[in-house]
């Protein structure tokens, strides 16, 4: 029964992804690609004072990769860079090891079933790998104005 609920959440987020739009005033961006499945993803971040103020994505991919990106964007707002990277680690553990589910994962636990399908793990982690490279990227410089 719990599995059904998880399945439903993934389906819902893959059909109606949240925060799925470009962000013109993003100051961090990164692109991710999962050749095994063909998932593509562009991630936009607005990071101020080391806190993720806003996050959005655009992409085309399978249900798992889209739902994962959607749920990730919901989980990140208001987190510090360090907290975001820690959450990435927890999520990766959830998908690849038998570690008990921790509370900080929140809704992200719906992906625990992916553990049984190693080929889909890359789909579920694509958004997170892209997040890591966006957080580590150099800040996009403000356009120069003469004002
Ligand atoms: Zn995929």
PDB file of C-alpha atoms and ligand atoms in Angstrom:
ATOM      1  CA  UNK A   1       0.000   0.000   0.000  1.00  0.00           C
ATOM      2  CA  UNK A   2       2.858   2.342   0.849  1.00  0.00           C
ATOM      3  CA  UNK A   3       4.416   1.430  -2.493  1.00  0.00           C
ATOM      4  CA  UNK A   4       1.223   2.491  -4.273  1.00  0.00           C
ATOM      5  CA  UNK A   5       1.348   5.856  -2.591  1.00  0.00           C
ATOM      6  CA  UNK A   6       4.994   6.277  -3.596  1.00  0.00           C
ATOM      7  CA  UNK A   7       4.153   5.253  -7.145  1.00  0.00           C
ATOM      8  CA  UNK A   8       1.338   7.772  -7.256  1.00  0.00           C
ATOM      9  CA  UNK A   9       3.555  10.610  -6.055  1.00  0.00           C
ATOM     10  CA  UNK A  10       6.166   9.817  -8.715  1.00  0.00           C
ATOM     11  CA  UNK A  11       3.503   9.663 -11.395  1.00  0.00           C
ATOM     12  CA  UNK A  12       1.962  12.929 -10.260  1.00  0.00           C
ATOM     13  CA  UNK A  13       5.298  14.766 -10.325  1.00  0.00           C
ATOM     14  CA  UNK A  14       6.244  13.306 -13.703  1.00  0.00           C
ATOM     15  CA  UNK A  15       2.954  14.436 -15.237  1.00  0.00           C
ATOM     16  CA  UNK A  16       2.800  17.830 -13.544  1.00  0.00           C
ATOM     17  CA  UNK A  17       6.376  18.713 -12.656  1.00  0.00           C
ATOM     18  CA  UNK A  18       6.772  21.564 -10.150  1.00  0.00           C
ATOM     19  CA  UNK A  19       9.150  24.471 -10.759  1.00  0.00           C
ATOM     20  CA  UNK A  20       9.492  23.459 -14.402  1.00  0.00           C
ATOM     21  CA  UNK A  21      10.349  26.717 -16.164  1.00  0.00           C
ATOM     22  CA  UNK A  22      13.419  28.746 -17.134  1.00  0.00           C
ATOM     23  CA  UNK A  23      14.736  31.308 -14.645  1.00  0.00           C
ATOM     24  CA  UNK A  24      16.071  34.460 -16.319  1.00  0.00           C
ATOM     25  CA  UNK A  25      17.685  35.814 -13.140  1.00  0.00           C
ATOM     26  CA  UNK A  26      19.374  32.577 -12.063  1.00  0.00           C
ATOM     27  CA  UNK A  27      22.981  33.010 -10.965  1.00  0.00           C
ATOM     28  CA  UNK A  28      23.943  29.344 -11.243  1.00  0.00           C
ATOM     29  CA  UNK A  29      23.131  26.974 -14.084  1.00  0.00           C
ATOM     30  CA  UNK A  30      24.099  23.488 -15.110  1.00  0.00           C
ATOM     31  CA  UNK A  31      23.094  20.884 -17.648  1.00  0.00           C
ATOM     32  CA  UNK A  32      22.880  17.173 -17.131  1.00  0.00           C
ATOM     33  CA  UNK A  33      22.525  14.242 -19.488  1.00  0.00           C
ATOM     34  CA  UNK A  34      21.961  10.570 -18.827  1.00  0.00           C
ATOM     35  CA  UNK A  35      22.946   8.716 -22.020  1.00  0.00           C
ATOM     36  CA  UNK A  36      21.668   5.382 -20.690  1.00  0.00           C
ATOM     37  CA  UNK A  37      18.094   6.598 -20.852  1.00  0.00           C
ATOM     38  CA  UNK A  38      18.282   9.815 -22.868  1.00  0.00           C
ATOM     39  CA  UNK A  39      17.238  12.074 -19.996  1.00  0.00           C
ATOM     40  CA  UNK A  40      18.214  15.725 -20.427  1.00  0.00           C
ATOM     41  CA  UNK A  41      18.030  18.413 -17.794  1.00  0.00           C
ATOM     42  CA  UNK A  42      18.809  22.086 -17.345  1.00  0.00           C
ATOM     43  CA  UNK A  43      18.907  23.377 -13.810  1.00  0.00           C
ATOM     44  CA  UNK A  44      18.587  26.993 -12.694  1.00  0.00           C
ATOM     45  CA  UNK A  45      19.534  28.218  -9.241  1.00  0.00           C
ATOM     46  CA  UNK A  46      19.393  31.508  -7.473  1.00  0.00           C
ATOM     47  CA  UNK A  47      21.866  31.366  -4.610  1.00  0.00           C
ATOM     48  CA  UNK A  48      22.225  34.333  -2.291  1.00  0.00           C
ATOM     49  CA  UNK A  49      24.277  34.456   0.906  1.00  0.00           C
ATOM     50  CA  UNK A  50      24.950  30.748   0.439  1.00  0.00           C
ATOM     51  CA  UNK A  51      21.222  29.950   0.560  1.00  0.00           C
ATOM     52  CA  UNK A  52      19.202  28.469  -2.276  1.00  0.00           C
ATOM     53  CA  UNK A  53      16.561  31.155  -2.772  1.00  0.00           C
ATOM     54  CA  UNK A  54      14.995  29.689  -5.868  1.00  0.00           C
ATOM     55  CA  UNK A  55      15.404  26.663  -8.084  1.00  0.00           C
ATOM     56  CA  UNK A  56      13.799  25.521 -11.318  1.00  0.00           C
ATOM     57  CA  UNK A  57      14.488  23.124 -14.149  1.00  0.00           C
ATOM     58  CA  UNK A  58      13.685  22.327 -17.751  1.00  0.00           C
ATOM     59  CA  UNK A  59      14.137  18.964 -19.285  1.00  0.00           C
ATOM     60  CA  UNK A  60      12.933  16.040 -21.270  1.00  0.00           C
ATOM     61  CA  UNK A  61      13.269  12.595 -19.855  1.00  0.00           C
ATOM     62  CA  UNK A  62      11.545   9.570 -18.432  1.00  0.00           C
ATOM     63  CA  UNK A  63       9.017   9.698 -15.601  1.00  0.00           C
ATOM     64  CA  UNK A  64      11.613   8.907 -12.943  1.00  0.00           C
ATOM     65  CA  UNK A  65      14.049  11.642 -13.970  1.00  0.00           C
ATOM     66  CA  UNK A  66      11.298  14.257 -14.303  1.00  0.00           C
ATOM     67  CA  UNK A  67       9.681  13.369 -10.979  1.00  0.00           C
ATOM     68  CA  UNK A  68      13.066  13.344  -9.272  1.00  0.00           C
ATOM     69  CA  UNK A  69      13.914  16.829 -10.591  1.00  0.00           C
ATOM     70  CA  UNK A  70      10.484  18.101  -9.575  1.00  0.00           C
ATOM     71  CA  UNK A  71      10.698  16.741  -6.031  1.00  0.00           C
ATOM     72  CA  UNK A  72      14.293  17.918  -5.728  1.00  0.00           C
ATOM     73  CA  UNK A  73      13.375  21.517  -6.552  1.00  0.00           C
ATOM     74  CA  UNK A  74      10.649  21.367  -3.898  1.00  0.00           C
ATOM     75  CA  UNK A  75      13.135  20.092  -1.327  1.00  0.00           C
ATOM     76  CA  UNK A  76      15.865  22.663  -1.916  1.00  0.00           C
ATOM     77  CA  UNK A  77      14.336  26.071  -1.375  1.00  0.00           C
ATOM     78  CA  UNK A  78      15.707  27.781   1.713  1.00  0.00           C
ATOM     79  CA  UNK A  79      18.507  25.271   2.188  1.00  0.00           C
ATOM     80  CA  UNK A  80      22.125  26.287   2.515  1.00  0.00           C
ATOM     81  CA  UNK A  81      24.632  25.004   0.008  1.00  0.00           C
ATOM     82  CA  UNK A  82      25.983  22.609   2.610  1.00  0.00           C
ATOM     83  CA  UNK A  83      22.514  21.287   3.515  1.00  0.00           C
ATOM     84  CA  UNK A  84      21.739  20.771  -0.160  1.00  0.00           C
ATOM     85  CA  UNK A  85      24.905  18.737  -0.662  1.00  0.00           C
ATOM     86  CA  UNK A  86      24.151  16.706   2.453  1.00  0.00           C
ATOM     87  CA  UNK A  87      20.667  15.947   1.158  1.00  0.00           C
ATOM     88  CA  UNK A  88      22.234  14.823  -2.112  1.00  0.00           C
ATOM     89  CA  UNK A  89      24.363  12.355  -0.160  1.00  0.00           C
ATOM     90  CA  UNK A  90      21.357  11.019   1.758  1.00  0.00           C
ATOM     91  CA  UNK A  91      19.403  10.633  -1.467  1.00  0.00           C
ATOM     92  CA  UNK A  92      22.279   8.801  -3.098  1.00  0.00           C
ATOM     93  CA  UNK A  93      22.476   6.472  -0.080  1.00  0.00           C
ATOM     94  CA  UNK A  94      18.738   5.844  -0.288  1.00  0.00           C
ATOM     95  CA  UNK A  95      19.105   4.661  -3.886  1.00  0.00           C
ATOM     96  CA  UNK A  96      22.280   2.666  -3.601  1.00  0.00           C
ATOM     97  CA  UNK A  97      22.504   1.212  -0.111  1.00  0.00           C
ATOM     98  CA  UNK A  98      20.345  -0.423   2.512  1.00  0.00           C
ATOM     99  CA  UNK A  99      20.698   2.417   4.984  1.00  0.00           C
ATOM    100  CA  UNK A 100      17.558   3.180   6.933  1.00  0.00           C
ATOM    101  CA  UNK A 101      15.482   6.064   5.613  1.00  0.00           C
ATOM    102  CA  UNK A 102      16.154   9.268   7.520  1.00  0.00           C
ATOM    103  CA  UNK A 103      13.582  11.918   8.300  1.00  0.00           C
ATOM    104  CA  UNK A 104      15.416  14.671   6.471  1.00  0.00           C
ATOM    105  CA  UNK A 105      14.644  13.002   3.148  1.00  0.00           C
ATOM    106  CA  UNK A 106      10.976  13.955   3.483  1.00  0.00           C
ATOM    107  CA  UNK A 107       9.013  13.221   0.329  1.00  0.00           C
ATOM    108  CA  UNK A 108      12.145  11.989  -1.416  1.00  0.00           C
ATOM    109  CA  UNK A 109      11.606   8.559   0.176  1.00  0.00           C
ATOM    110  CA  UNK A 110       9.192   7.788  -2.658  1.00  0.00           C
ATOM    111  CA  UNK A 111      12.260   6.860  -4.708  1.00  0.00           C
ATOM    112  CA  UNK A 112      13.394   4.087  -2.361  1.00  0.00           C
ATOM    113  CA  UNK A 113      11.907   1.479  -4.725  1.00  0.00           C
ATOM    114  CA  UNK A 114      14.352   2.558  -7.442  1.00  0.00           C
ATOM    115  CA  UNK A 115      17.019   0.747  -5.416  1.00  0.00           C
ATOM    116  CA  UNK A 116      15.704  -2.499  -6.922  1.00  0.00           C
ATOM    117  CA  UNK A 117      16.237  -1.232 -10.476  1.00  0.00           C
ATOM    118  CA  UNK A 118      19.921  -0.303 -10.822  1.00  0.00           C
ATOM    119  CA  UNK A 119      19.416   0.881 -14.403  1.00  0.00           C
ATOM    120  CA  UNK A 120      16.995   3.556 -13.172  1.00  0.00           C
ATOM    121  CA  UNK A 121      19.248   4.875 -10.418  1.00  0.00           C
ATOM    122  CA  UNK A 122      20.966   7.181 -12.920  1.00  0.00           C
ATOM    123  CA  UNK A 123      17.565   8.545 -13.943  1.00  0.00           C
ATOM    124  CA  UNK A 124      16.722   9.384 -10.340  1.00  0.00           C
ATOM    125  CA  UNK A 125      20.108  10.919  -9.542  1.00  0.00           C
ATOM    126  CA  UNK A 126      20.530  12.979 -12.742  1.00  0.00           C
ATOM    127  CA  UNK A 127      18.934  16.106 -11.277  1.00  0.00           C
ATOM    128  CA  UNK A 128      21.097  15.781  -8.172  1.00  0.00           C
ATOM    129  CA  UNK A 129      24.336  15.393 -10.099  1.00  0.00           C
ATOM    130  CA  UNK A 130      23.338  18.461 -12.089  1.00  0.00           C
ATOM    131  CA  UNK A 131      22.653  20.269  -8.821  1.00  0.00           C
ATOM    132  CA  UNK A 132      26.142  19.478  -7.607  1.00  0.00           C
ATOM    133  CA  UNK A 133      27.740  20.933 -10.685  1.00  0.00           C
ATOM    134  CA  UNK A 134      25.468  23.998 -10.516  1.00  0.00           C
ATOM    135  CA  UNK A 135      26.428  24.598  -6.873  1.00  0.00           C
ATOM    136  CA  UNK A 136      30.082  24.216  -7.738  1.00  0.00           C
ATOM    137  CA  UNK A 137      29.882  26.388 -10.817  1.00  0.00           C
ATOM    138  CA  UNK A 138      31.206  29.895 -10.869  1.00  0.00           C
ATOM    139  CA  UNK A 139      28.585  32.508 -10.319  1.00  0.00           C
ATOM    140  CA  UNK A 140      27.244  34.026 -13.510  1.00  0.00           C
ATOM    141  CA  UNK A 141      28.322  37.630 -13.602  1.00  0.00           C
ATOM    142  CA  UNK A 142      25.783  40.391 -13.649  1.00  0.00           C
ATOM    143  CA  UNK A 143      25.519  42.000 -17.054  1.00  0.00           C
ATOM    144  CA  UNK A 144      27.513  45.173 -17.142  1.00  0.00           C
ATOM    145  CA  UNK A 145      25.458  48.343 -17.284  1.00  0.00           C
ATOM    146  CA  UNK A 146      26.521  51.947 -17.603  1.00  0.00           C
ATOM    147  CA  UNK A 147      23.848  53.200 -15.246  1.00  0.00           C
TER     148      UNK A 147
HETATM  149 ZN1  LIG B   1      15.483   7.956 -17.380  1.00  0.00          ZN
END
